[in-house]
Amino acid sequence: MPTSQRLVLNRRGSSVWDVEGNRGRYAVKLGYPIEATPEWPAQPWTALAPAREGAVLHRLGTDDIAYGEWERGTWNIQPWREGPDLYQLWEPCRRQVSSVEPHASVALGCVEALAELHAKGWAHGDIQPAHFIIGPERTHLIDLALARGGHVPEGYDFPFRGCLVHYEAPEISRSVLATGEAEPTQEADIYALGASLLISATGRRAVEYPDDAPRPVQRQAVAKGHHRPVTVPGELGNLIEAMLSPTPEERPTITEAVNALN
């Protein structure tokens, strides 16, 4: 029985709880299907996402993982990761009058967290600033429900239909526009990390489009492969520029990104 519980996130298709008990502190995720509305199509896959993430974490060797089913979908329980996310931590950098610059050591922690995943042969598929938790000892990469790279039980698997468009690589956007699906890749993760670093440091998305533009219009802008000028100074800015290359083969590998920041 928990000694405390706090609702962290409640959105269409999922909720996340911060739960403490005599066994420690955990993140508890519940998934359920999104019903169709005039604005949004039905999204039954959201019910499977927590169990799929649990299966991925299990395959990656993460300790203290549990997942299963409930009457409306699936759930998982995983260790709680304490700390601000990347966007929260770099908030002082985005203030209108600020002399604070994004620190390369923070970026390196994010790169190293992604490097661990890539070294195991996986692609994350949903890289965004909120998924890098800057802990007191290390940076954690969370939310692996869309990751690809190893076996996932068929009953919990579902096609990849893109991610948050702000961080979607051009080739992913083009595939989703053409077929409705795409294949997450490590090269697309690199682009998404560059876009995450850019928006966290400057408050500006990598690609310009109206805030209220429909999702296909956003993807059409991304698919063109043109990004905003990178205004982050120094080696970090040079690395972000390279990460945002429209050509996947021209982006640095995660190992090259680690070396650039060391």
PDB file of C-alpha atoms in Angstrom:
ATOM      1  CA  MET A   1       0.000   0.000   0.000  1.00  0.00           C
ATOM      2  CA  PRO A   2       1.394   3.466  -0.875  1.00  0.00           C
ATOM      3  CA  THR A   3       2.243   5.904   1.872  1.00  0.00           C
ATOM      4  CA  SER A   4       1.804   8.828  -0.561  1.00  0.00           C
ATOM      5  CA  GLN A   5       0.628   9.320  -4.118  1.00  0.00           C
ATOM      6  CA  ARG A   6       0.566  12.360  -6.415  1.00  0.00           C
ATOM      7  CA  LEU A   7      -0.958  12.760  -9.854  1.00  0.00           C
ATOM      8  CA  VAL A   8       1.823  14.091 -12.083  1.00  0.00           C
ATOM      9  CA  LEU A   9       0.173  14.015 -15.496  1.00  0.00           C
ATOM     10  CA  ASN A  10      -3.328  13.343 -16.791  1.00  0.00           C
ATOM     11  CA  ARG A  11      -3.752  13.649 -20.530  1.00  0.00           C
ATOM     12  CA  ARG A  12      -5.657  12.007 -23.332  1.00  0.00           C
ATOM     13  CA  GLY A  13      -4.795   8.342 -23.210  1.00  0.00           C
ATOM     14  CA  SER A  14      -2.615   8.170 -20.111  1.00  0.00           C
ATOM     15  CA  SER A  15      -1.963   9.260 -16.556  1.00  0.00           C
ATOM     16  CA  VAL A  16       1.229   9.184 -14.483  1.00  0.00           C
ATOM     17  CA  TRP A  17       1.453   8.983 -10.695  1.00  0.00           C
ATOM     18  CA  ASP A  18       4.338   9.570  -8.284  1.00  0.00           C
ATOM     19  CA  VAL A  19       3.877   6.880  -5.633  1.00  0.00           C
ATOM     20  CA  GLU A  20       5.885   6.160  -2.491  1.00  0.00           C
ATOM     21  CA  GLY A  21       5.663   3.083  -0.302  1.00  0.00           C
ATOM     22  CA  ASN A  22       7.749   0.878   1.928  1.00  0.00           C
ATOM     23  CA  ARG A  23       9.546  -0.495  -1.168  1.00  0.00           C
ATOM     24  CA  GLY A  24      10.599   2.934  -2.465  1.00  0.00           C
ATOM     25  CA  ARG A  25       9.416   5.601  -4.888  1.00  0.00           C
ATOM     26  CA  TYR A  26       7.919   4.723  -8.258  1.00  0.00           C
ATOM     27  CA  ALA A  27       6.307   6.157 -11.369  1.00  0.00           C
ATOM     28  CA  VAL A  28       3.001   4.429 -12.066  1.00  0.00           C
ATOM     29  CA  LYS A  29       1.582   4.787 -15.590  1.00  0.00           C
ATOM     30  CA  LEU A  30      -1.943   3.910 -16.741  1.00  0.00           C
ATOM     31  CA  GLY A  31      -2.985   3.768 -20.392  1.00  0.00           C
ATOM     32  CA  TYR A  32      -6.443   3.752 -21.931  1.00  0.00           C
ATOM     33  CA  PRO A  33      -7.801   4.183 -25.479  1.00  0.00           C
ATOM     34  CA  ILE A  34      -8.594   7.644 -26.828  1.00  0.00           C
ATOM     35  CA  GLU A  35     -12.099   7.835 -28.212  1.00  0.00           C
ATOM     36  CA  ALA A  36     -12.738   9.618 -31.514  1.00  0.00           C
ATOM     37  CA  THR A  37     -13.819  13.271 -31.470  1.00  0.00           C
ATOM     38  CA  PRO A  38     -14.555  15.759 -34.273  1.00  0.00           C
ATOM     39  CA  GLU A  39     -11.004  17.110 -33.831  1.00  0.00           C
ATOM     40  CA  TRP A  40      -9.116  13.837 -33.264  1.00  0.00           C
ATOM     41  CA  PRO A  41      -9.355  10.288 -34.632  1.00  0.00           C
ATOM     42  CA  ALA A  42      -9.585   7.369 -32.237  1.00  0.00           C
ATOM     43  CA  GLN A  43      -6.211   6.210 -30.872  1.00  0.00           C
ATOM     44  CA  PRO A  44      -6.583   2.745 -29.345  1.00  0.00           C
ATOM     45  CA  TRP A  45      -2.795   2.262 -29.171  1.00  0.00           C
ATOM     46  CA  THR A  46      -2.518   4.574 -26.151  1.00  0.00           C
ATOM     47  CA  ALA A  47      -4.023   1.783 -24.051  1.00  0.00           C
ATOM     48  CA  LEU A  48      -1.036  -0.447 -24.907  1.00  0.00           C
ATOM     49  CA  ALA A  49       1.761   2.109 -24.423  1.00  0.00           C
ATOM     50  CA  PRO A  50       2.493   1.526 -20.694  1.00  0.00           C
ATOM     51  CA  ALA A  51       2.851  -2.245 -21.101  1.00  0.00           C
ATOM     52  CA  ARG A  52       4.913  -1.779 -24.259  1.00  0.00           C
ATOM     53  CA  GLU A  53       7.256   0.536 -22.355  1.00  0.00           C
ATOM     54  CA  GLY A  54       7.450  -1.981 -19.521  1.00  0.00           C
ATOM     55  CA  ALA A  55       8.440  -4.689 -21.989  1.00  0.00           C
ATOM     56  CA  VAL A  56      11.098  -2.433 -23.536  1.00  0.00           C
ATOM     57  CA  LEU A  57      12.560  -1.552 -20.128  1.00  0.00           C
ATOM     58  CA  HIS A  58      12.613  -5.235 -19.225  1.00  0.00           C
ATOM     59  CA  ARG A  59      14.475  -6.036 -22.459  1.00  0.00           C
ATOM     60  CA  LEU A  60      16.976  -3.283 -21.664  1.00  0.00           C
ATOM     61  CA  GLY A  61      17.698  -4.826 -18.255  1.00  0.00           C
ATOM     62  CA  THR A  62      16.172  -2.085 -16.116  1.00  0.00           C
ATOM     63  CA  ASP A  63      15.626  -3.304 -12.560  1.00  0.00           C
ATOM     64  CA  ASP A  64      12.385  -3.139 -10.592  1.00  0.00           C
ATOM     65  CA  ILE A  65       9.939  -3.102 -13.514  1.00  0.00           C
ATOM     66  CA  ALA A  66       6.395  -4.443 -13.526  1.00  0.00           C
ATOM     67  CA  TYR A  67       3.673  -4.160 -16.154  1.00  0.00           C
ATOM     68  CA  GLY A  68       0.332  -5.678 -16.994  1.00  0.00           C
ATOM     69  CA  GLU A  69      -3.293  -5.054 -17.867  1.00  0.00           C
ATOM     70  CA  TRP A  70      -6.278  -3.385 -16.221  1.00  0.00           C
ATOM     71  CA  GLU A  71      -9.889  -3.120 -17.323  1.00  0.00           C
ATOM     72  CA  ARG A  72      -9.301  -0.179 -19.696  1.00  0.00           C
ATOM     73  CA  GLY A  73      -5.800  -0.841 -20.969  1.00  0.00           C
ATOM     74  CA  THR A  74      -2.325  -1.495 -19.561  1.00  0.00           C
ATOM     75  CA  TRP A  75      -0.049  -0.201 -16.795  1.00  0.00           C
ATOM     76  CA  ASN A  76       3.577  -0.162 -15.743  1.00  0.00           C
ATOM     77  CA  ILE A  77       5.492   0.567 -12.554  1.00  0.00           C
ATOM     78  CA  GLN A  78       9.095   1.767 -12.770  1.00  0.00           C
ATOM     79  CA  PRO A  79      11.599   3.548 -10.519  1.00  0.00           C
ATOM     80  CA  TRP A  80      10.916   7.261 -10.058  1.00  0.00           C
ATOM     81  CA  ARG A  81      13.564   9.557 -11.572  1.00  0.00           C
ATOM     82  CA  GLU A  82      14.043  12.711  -9.533  1.00  0.00           C
ATOM     83  CA  GLY A  83      15.129  16.034 -11.044  1.00  0.00           C
ATOM     84  CA  PRO A  84      14.086  18.744 -13.498  1.00  0.00           C
ATOM     85  CA  ASP A  85      13.760  17.955 -17.159  1.00  0.00           C
ATOM     86  CA  LEU A  86      15.996  19.636 -19.746  1.00  0.00           C
ATOM     87  CA  TYR A  87      13.488  22.366 -20.633  1.00  0.00           C
ATOM     88  CA  GLN A  88      12.894  23.232 -16.969  1.00  0.00           C
ATOM     89  CA  LEU A  89      16.598  23.324 -16.140  1.00  0.00           C
ATOM     90  CA  TRP A  90      17.450  25.700 -18.976  1.00  0.00           C
ATOM     91  CA  GLU A  91      14.581  28.104 -18.280  1.00  0.00           C
ATOM     92  CA  PRO A  92      17.015  30.875 -17.149  1.00  0.00           C
ATOM     93  CA  CYS A  93      18.683  30.718 -20.589  1.00  0.00           C
ATOM     94  CA  ARG A  94      15.395  31.634 -22.279  1.00  0.00           C
ATOM     95  CA  ARG A  95      14.618  34.763 -20.281  1.00  0.00           C
ATOM     96  CA  GLN A  96      14.393  37.936 -22.324  1.00  0.00           C
ATOM     97  CA  VAL A  97      17.272  39.562 -20.466  1.00  0.00           C
ATOM     98  CA  SER A  98      19.662  36.802 -19.449  1.00  0.00           C
ATOM     99  CA  SER A  99      23.399  36.311 -19.349  1.00  0.00           C
ATOM    100  CA  VAL A 100      22.987  32.592 -18.612  1.00  0.00           C
ATOM    101  CA  GLU A 101      24.166  30.312 -21.407  1.00  0.00           C
ATOM    102  CA  PRO A 102      23.221  26.650 -21.798  1.00  0.00           C
ATOM    103  CA  HIS A 103      25.931  24.589 -20.166  1.00  0.00           C
ATOM    104  CA  ALA A 104      27.637  21.986 -22.326  1.00  0.00           C
ATOM    105  CA  SER A 105      27.868  19.580 -19.370  1.00  0.00           C
ATOM    106  CA  VAL A 106      24.064  19.356 -19.237  1.00  0.00           C
ATOM    107  CA  ALA A 107      23.944  18.657 -22.974  1.00  0.00           C
ATOM    108  CA  LEU A 108      26.645  16.026 -22.513  1.00  0.00           C
ATOM    109  CA  GLY A 109      24.546  14.270 -19.876  1.00  0.00           C
ATOM    110  CA  CYS A 110      21.647  14.069 -22.328  1.00  0.00           C
ATOM    111  CA  VAL A 111      23.896  12.809 -25.114  1.00  0.00           C
ATOM    112  CA  GLU A 112      25.395  10.151 -22.817  1.00  0.00           C
ATOM    113  CA  ALA A 113      21.933   8.963 -21.750  1.00  0.00           C
ATOM    114  CA  LEU A 114      20.936   8.511 -25.394  1.00  0.00           C
ATOM    115  CA  ALA A 115      24.299   6.891 -26.138  1.00  0.00           C
ATOM    116  CA  GLU A 116      23.534   4.130 -23.629  1.00  0.00           C
ATOM    117  CA  LEU A 117      20.320   3.303 -25.470  1.00  0.00           C
ATOM    118  CA  HIS A 118      21.930   3.414 -28.916  1.00  0.00           C
ATOM    119  CA  ALA A 119      24.784   1.181 -27.744  1.00  0.00           C
ATOM    120  CA  LYS A 120      22.214  -1.525 -26.996  1.00  0.00           C
ATOM    121  CA  GLY A 121      20.898  -1.316 -30.551  1.00  0.00           C
ATOM    122  CA  TRP A 122      17.715   0.641 -29.829  1.00  0.00           C
ATOM    123  CA  ALA A 123      16.205   3.868 -31.142  1.00  0.00           C
ATOM    124  CA  HIS A 124      14.061   5.892 -28.727  1.00  0.00           C
ATOM    125  CA  GLY A 125      11.570   7.288 -31.243  1.00  0.00           C
ATOM    126  CA  ASP A 126      10.206  10.015 -28.952  1.00  0.00           C
ATOM    127  CA  ILE A 127      13.139  12.217 -27.951  1.00  0.00           C
ATOM    128  CA  GLN A 128      11.981  15.541 -26.461  1.00  0.00           C
ATOM    129  CA  PRO A 129      13.175  17.821 -23.636  1.00  0.00           C
ATOM    130  CA  ALA A 130      10.689  16.457 -21.101  1.00  0.00           C
ATOM    131  CA  HIS A 131      12.171  12.978 -21.497  1.00  0.00           C
ATOM    132  CA  PHE A 132      15.621  13.945 -20.175  1.00  0.00           C
ATOM    133  CA  ILE A 133      15.542  14.047 -16.376  1.00  0.00           C
ATOM    134  CA  ILE A 134      18.649  15.766 -14.997  1.00  0.00           C
ATOM    135  CA  GLY A 135      19.259  13.890 -11.755  1.00  0.00           C
ATOM    136  CA  PRO A 136      21.764  14.663  -8.999  1.00  0.00           C
ATOM    137  CA  GLU A 137      24.140  11.936 -10.196  1.00  0.00           C
ATOM    138  CA  ARG A 138      23.243  11.330 -13.850  1.00  0.00           C
ATOM    139  CA  THR A 139      20.738  12.139 -16.585  1.00  0.00           C
ATOM    140  CA  HIS A 140      17.937   9.653 -17.202  1.00  0.00           C
ATOM    141  CA  LEU A 141      16.171   9.130 -20.530  1.00  0.00           C
ATOM    142  CA  ILE A 142      12.539   8.189 -19.891  1.00  0.00           C
ATOM    143  CA  ASP A 143       9.327   7.361 -21.807  1.00  0.00           C
ATOM    144  CA  LEU A 144      10.420   4.492 -24.027  1.00  0.00           C
ATOM    145  CA  ALA A 145       6.966   3.355 -25.162  1.00  0.00           C
ATOM    146  CA  LEU A 146       7.796   4.053 -28.825  1.00  0.00           C
ATOM    147  CA  ALA A 147      11.338   2.610 -28.800  1.00  0.00           C
ATOM    148  CA  ARG A 148      12.388   0.060 -31.441  1.00  0.00           C
ATOM    149  CA  GLY A 149      15.312  -2.340 -31.431  1.00  0.00           C
ATOM    150  CA  GLY A 150      14.278  -5.646 -29.895  1.00  0.00           C
ATOM    151  CA  HIS A 151      11.388  -8.027 -29.363  1.00  0.00           C
ATOM    152  CA  VAL A 152       8.167  -6.675 -27.876  1.00  0.00           C
ATOM    153  CA  PRO A 153       5.236  -9.010 -27.096  1.00  0.00           C
ATOM    154  CA  GLU A 154       2.852  -8.942 -30.043  1.00  0.00           C
ATOM    155  CA  GLY A 155      -0.148  -8.192 -27.853  1.00  0.00           C
ATOM    156  CA  TYR A 156       1.434  -4.940 -26.659  1.00  0.00           C
ATOM    157  CA  ASP A 157       3.039  -3.796 -29.907  1.00  0.00           C
ATOM    158  CA  PHE A 158       1.689  -1.184 -32.321  1.00  0.00           C
ATOM    159  CA  PRO A 159       2.973   0.730 -35.373  1.00  0.00           C
ATOM    160  CA  PHE A 160       5.020   3.910 -34.976  1.00  0.00           C
ATOM    161  CA  ARG A 161       2.990   6.836 -36.307  1.00  0.00           C
ATOM    162  CA  GLY A 162       5.428   9.646 -35.557  1.00  0.00           C
ATOM    163  CA  CYS A 163       6.019  11.636 -32.401  1.00  0.00           C
ATOM    164  CA  LEU A 164       5.689  15.242 -31.231  1.00  0.00           C
ATOM    165  CA  VAL A 165       6.253  17.091 -34.511  1.00  0.00           C
ATOM    166  CA  HIS A 166       8.510  19.780 -32.959  1.00  0.00           C
ATOM    167  CA  TYR A 167      11.190  17.077 -32.667  1.00  0.00           C
ATOM    168  CA  GLU A 168      10.398  14.918 -35.686  1.00  0.00           C
ATOM    169  CA  ALA A 169      13.144  14.437 -38.260  1.00  0.00           C
ATOM    170  CA  PRO A 170      12.252  15.370 -41.862  1.00  0.00           C
ATOM    171  CA  GLU A 171      12.422  11.769 -43.077  1.00  0.00           C
ATOM    172  CA  ILE A 172      10.024  10.670 -40.323  1.00  0.00           C
ATOM    173  CA  SER A 173       7.552  13.426 -41.226  1.00  0.00           C
ATOM    174  CA  ARG A 174       7.728  12.511 -44.910  1.00  0.00           C
ATOM    175  CA  SER A 175       7.050   8.843 -44.168  1.00  0.00           C
ATOM    176  CA  VAL A 176       4.102   9.601 -41.883  1.00  0.00           C
ATOM    177  CA  LEU A 177       2.612  11.956 -44.472  1.00  0.00           C
ATOM    178  CA  ALA A 178       3.017   9.357 -47.214  1.00  0.00           C
ATOM    179  CA  THR A 179       2.010   6.156 -45.397  1.00  0.00           C
ATOM    180  CA  GLY A 180       0.729   7.048 -41.929  1.00  0.00           C
ATOM    181  CA  GLU A 181       3.661   5.229 -40.332  1.00  0.00           C
ATOM    182  CA  ALA A 182       7.453   5.445 -40.033  1.00  0.00           C
ATOM    183  CA  GLU A 183      10.406   3.547 -38.599  1.00  0.00           C
ATOM    184  CA  PRO A 184      12.268   5.132 -35.673  1.00  0.00           C
ATOM    185  CA  THR A 185      16.012   5.313 -36.265  1.00  0.00           C
ATOM    186  CA  GLN A 186      19.049   6.394 -34.305  1.00  0.00           C
ATOM    187  CA  GLU A 187      19.660   9.105 -36.914  1.00  0.00           C
ATOM    188  CA  ALA A 188      16.174  10.501 -36.268  1.00  0.00           C
ATOM    189  CA  ASP A 189      16.936  10.427 -32.523  1.00  0.00           C
ATOM    190  CA  ILE A 190      19.982  12.621 -33.193  1.00  0.00           C
ATOM    191  CA  TYR A 191      17.850  15.176 -35.044  1.00  0.00           C
ATOM    192  CA  ALA A 192      15.305  15.142 -32.218  1.00  0.00           C
ATOM    193  CA  LEU A 193      18.039  15.674 -29.632  1.00  0.00           C
ATOM    194  CA  GLY A 194      19.333  18.671 -31.585  1.00  0.00           C
ATOM    195  CA  ALA A 195      15.814  20.107 -31.767  1.00  0.00           C
ATOM    196  CA  SER A 196      15.372  19.462 -28.031  1.00  0.00           C
ATOM    197  CA  LEU A 197      18.600  21.252 -27.142  1.00  0.00           C
ATOM    198  CA  LEU A 198      17.682  24.174 -29.391  1.00  0.00           C
ATOM    199  CA  ILE A 199      14.191  24.783 -28.013  1.00  0.00           C
ATOM    200  CA  SER A 200      15.390  24.329 -24.424  1.00  0.00           C
ATOM    201  CA  ALA A 201      18.187  26.862 -24.885  1.00  0.00           C
ATOM    202  CA  THR A 202      16.328  29.444 -26.969  1.00  0.00           C
ATOM    203  CA  GLY A 203      12.596  28.778 -26.651  1.00  0.00           C
ATOM    204  CA  ARG A 204      12.325  28.444 -30.434  1.00  0.00           C
ATOM    205  CA  ARG A 205      11.334  25.324 -32.356  1.00  0.00           C
ATOM    206  CA  ALA A 206      13.781  24.012 -34.934  1.00  0.00           C
ATOM    207  CA  VAL A 207      11.217  24.500 -37.716  1.00  0.00           C
ATOM    208  CA  GLU A 208       8.932  27.508 -38.034  1.00  0.00           C
ATOM    209  CA  TYR A 209       5.184  26.992 -38.503  1.00  0.00           C
ATOM    210  CA  PRO A 210       2.066  28.542 -36.929  1.00  0.00           C
ATOM    211  CA  ASP A 211       1.370  27.383 -33.381  1.00  0.00           C
ATOM    212  CA  ASP A 212      -2.192  26.423 -34.285  1.00  0.00           C
ATOM    213  CA  ALA A 213      -1.365  24.715 -37.591  1.00  0.00           C
ATOM    214  CA  PRO A 214      -2.955  21.266 -38.089  1.00  0.00           C
ATOM    215  CA  ARG A 215      -0.606  18.333 -37.595  1.00  0.00           C
ATOM    216  CA  PRO A 216      -0.250  17.562 -41.346  1.00  0.00           C
ATOM    217  CA  VAL A 217       0.680  21.201 -42.021  1.00  0.00           C
ATOM    218  CA  GLN A 218       3.327  21.044 -39.293  1.00  0.00           C
ATOM    219  CA  ARG A 219       4.730  17.858 -40.806  1.00  0.00           C
ATOM    220  CA  GLN A 220       4.799  19.392 -44.278  1.00  0.00           C
ATOM    221  CA  ALA A 221       6.966  22.221 -42.918  1.00  0.00           C
ATOM    222  CA  VAL A 222       9.325  19.757 -41.209  1.00  0.00           C
ATOM    223  CA  ALA A 223       9.488  17.516 -44.275  1.00  0.00           C
ATOM    224  CA  LYS A 224      11.036  20.313 -46.334  1.00  0.00           C
ATOM    225  CA  GLY A 225      14.185  19.993 -44.249  1.00  0.00           C
ATOM    226  CA  HIS A 226      14.736  23.686 -43.498  1.00  0.00           C
ATOM    227  CA  HIS A 227      15.427  24.713 -39.900  1.00  0.00           C
ATOM    228  CA  ARG A 228      15.769  28.023 -38.108  1.00  0.00           C
ATOM    229  CA  PRO A 229      19.250  29.507 -37.638  1.00  0.00           C
ATOM    230  CA  VAL A 230      20.983  28.029 -34.599  1.00  0.00           C
ATOM    231  CA  THR A 231      21.834  30.920 -32.261  1.00  0.00           C
ATOM    232  CA  VAL A 232      23.379  28.842 -29.466  1.00  0.00           C
ATOM    233  CA  PRO A 233      27.039  29.910 -29.113  1.00  0.00           C
ATOM    234  CA  GLY A 234      30.186  27.821 -29.177  1.00  0.00           C
ATOM    235  CA  GLU A 235      30.728  24.121 -29.748  1.00  0.00           C
ATOM    236  CA  LEU A 236      27.231  23.302 -28.510  1.00  0.00           C
ATOM    237  CA  GLY A 237      25.733  25.469 -31.235  1.00  0.00           C
ATOM    238  CA  ASN A 238      27.941  23.828 -33.864  1.00  0.00           C
ATOM    239  CA  LEU A 239      26.834  20.398 -32.673  1.00  0.00           C
ATOM    240  CA  ILE A 240      23.136  21.338 -32.763  1.00  0.00           C
ATOM    241  CA  GLU A 241      23.583  22.666 -36.304  1.00  0.00           C
ATOM    242  CA  ALA A 242      25.079  19.336 -37.386  1.00  0.00           C
ATOM    243  CA  MET A 243      22.370  17.344 -35.602  1.00  0.00           C
ATOM    244  CA  LEU A 244      19.675  19.228 -37.523  1.00  0.00           C
ATOM    245  CA  SER A 245      21.044  18.274 -40.921  1.00  0.00           C
ATOM    246  CA  PRO A 246      18.153  17.290 -43.224  1.00  0.00           C
ATOM    247  CA  THR A 247      20.226  14.345 -44.448  1.00  0.00           C
ATOM    248  CA  PRO A 248      20.351  11.515 -41.882  1.00  0.00           C
ATOM    249  CA  GLU A 249      23.771  10.276 -43.010  1.00  0.00           C
ATOM    250  CA  GLU A 250      25.290  13.718 -42.451  1.00  0.00           C
ATOM    251  CA  ARG A 251      24.248  13.960 -38.816  1.00  0.00           C
ATOM    252  CA  PRO A 252      26.856  13.047 -36.209  1.00  0.00           C
ATOM    253  CA  THR A 253      26.592   9.649 -34.577  1.00  0.00           C
ATOM    254  CA  ILE A 254      25.936   9.619 -30.861  1.00  0.00           C
ATOM    255  CA  THR A 255      29.601   8.728 -30.273  1.00  0.00           C
ATOM    256  CA  GLU A 256      30.707  11.736 -32.323  1.00  0.00           C
ATOM    257  CA  ALA A 257      28.318  13.923 -30.309  1.00  0.00           C
ATOM    258  CA  VAL A 258      29.833  12.678 -27.040  1.00  0.00           C
ATOM    259  CA  ASN A 259      33.337  13.409 -28.320  1.00  0.00           C
ATOM    260  CA  ALA A 260      32.330  16.912 -29.485  1.00  0.00           C
ATOM    261  CA  LEU A 261      31.220  17.857 -25.970  1.00  0.00           C
ATOM    262  CA  ASN A 262      34.112  16.293 -24.059  1.00  0.00           C
TER     263      ASN A 262
END
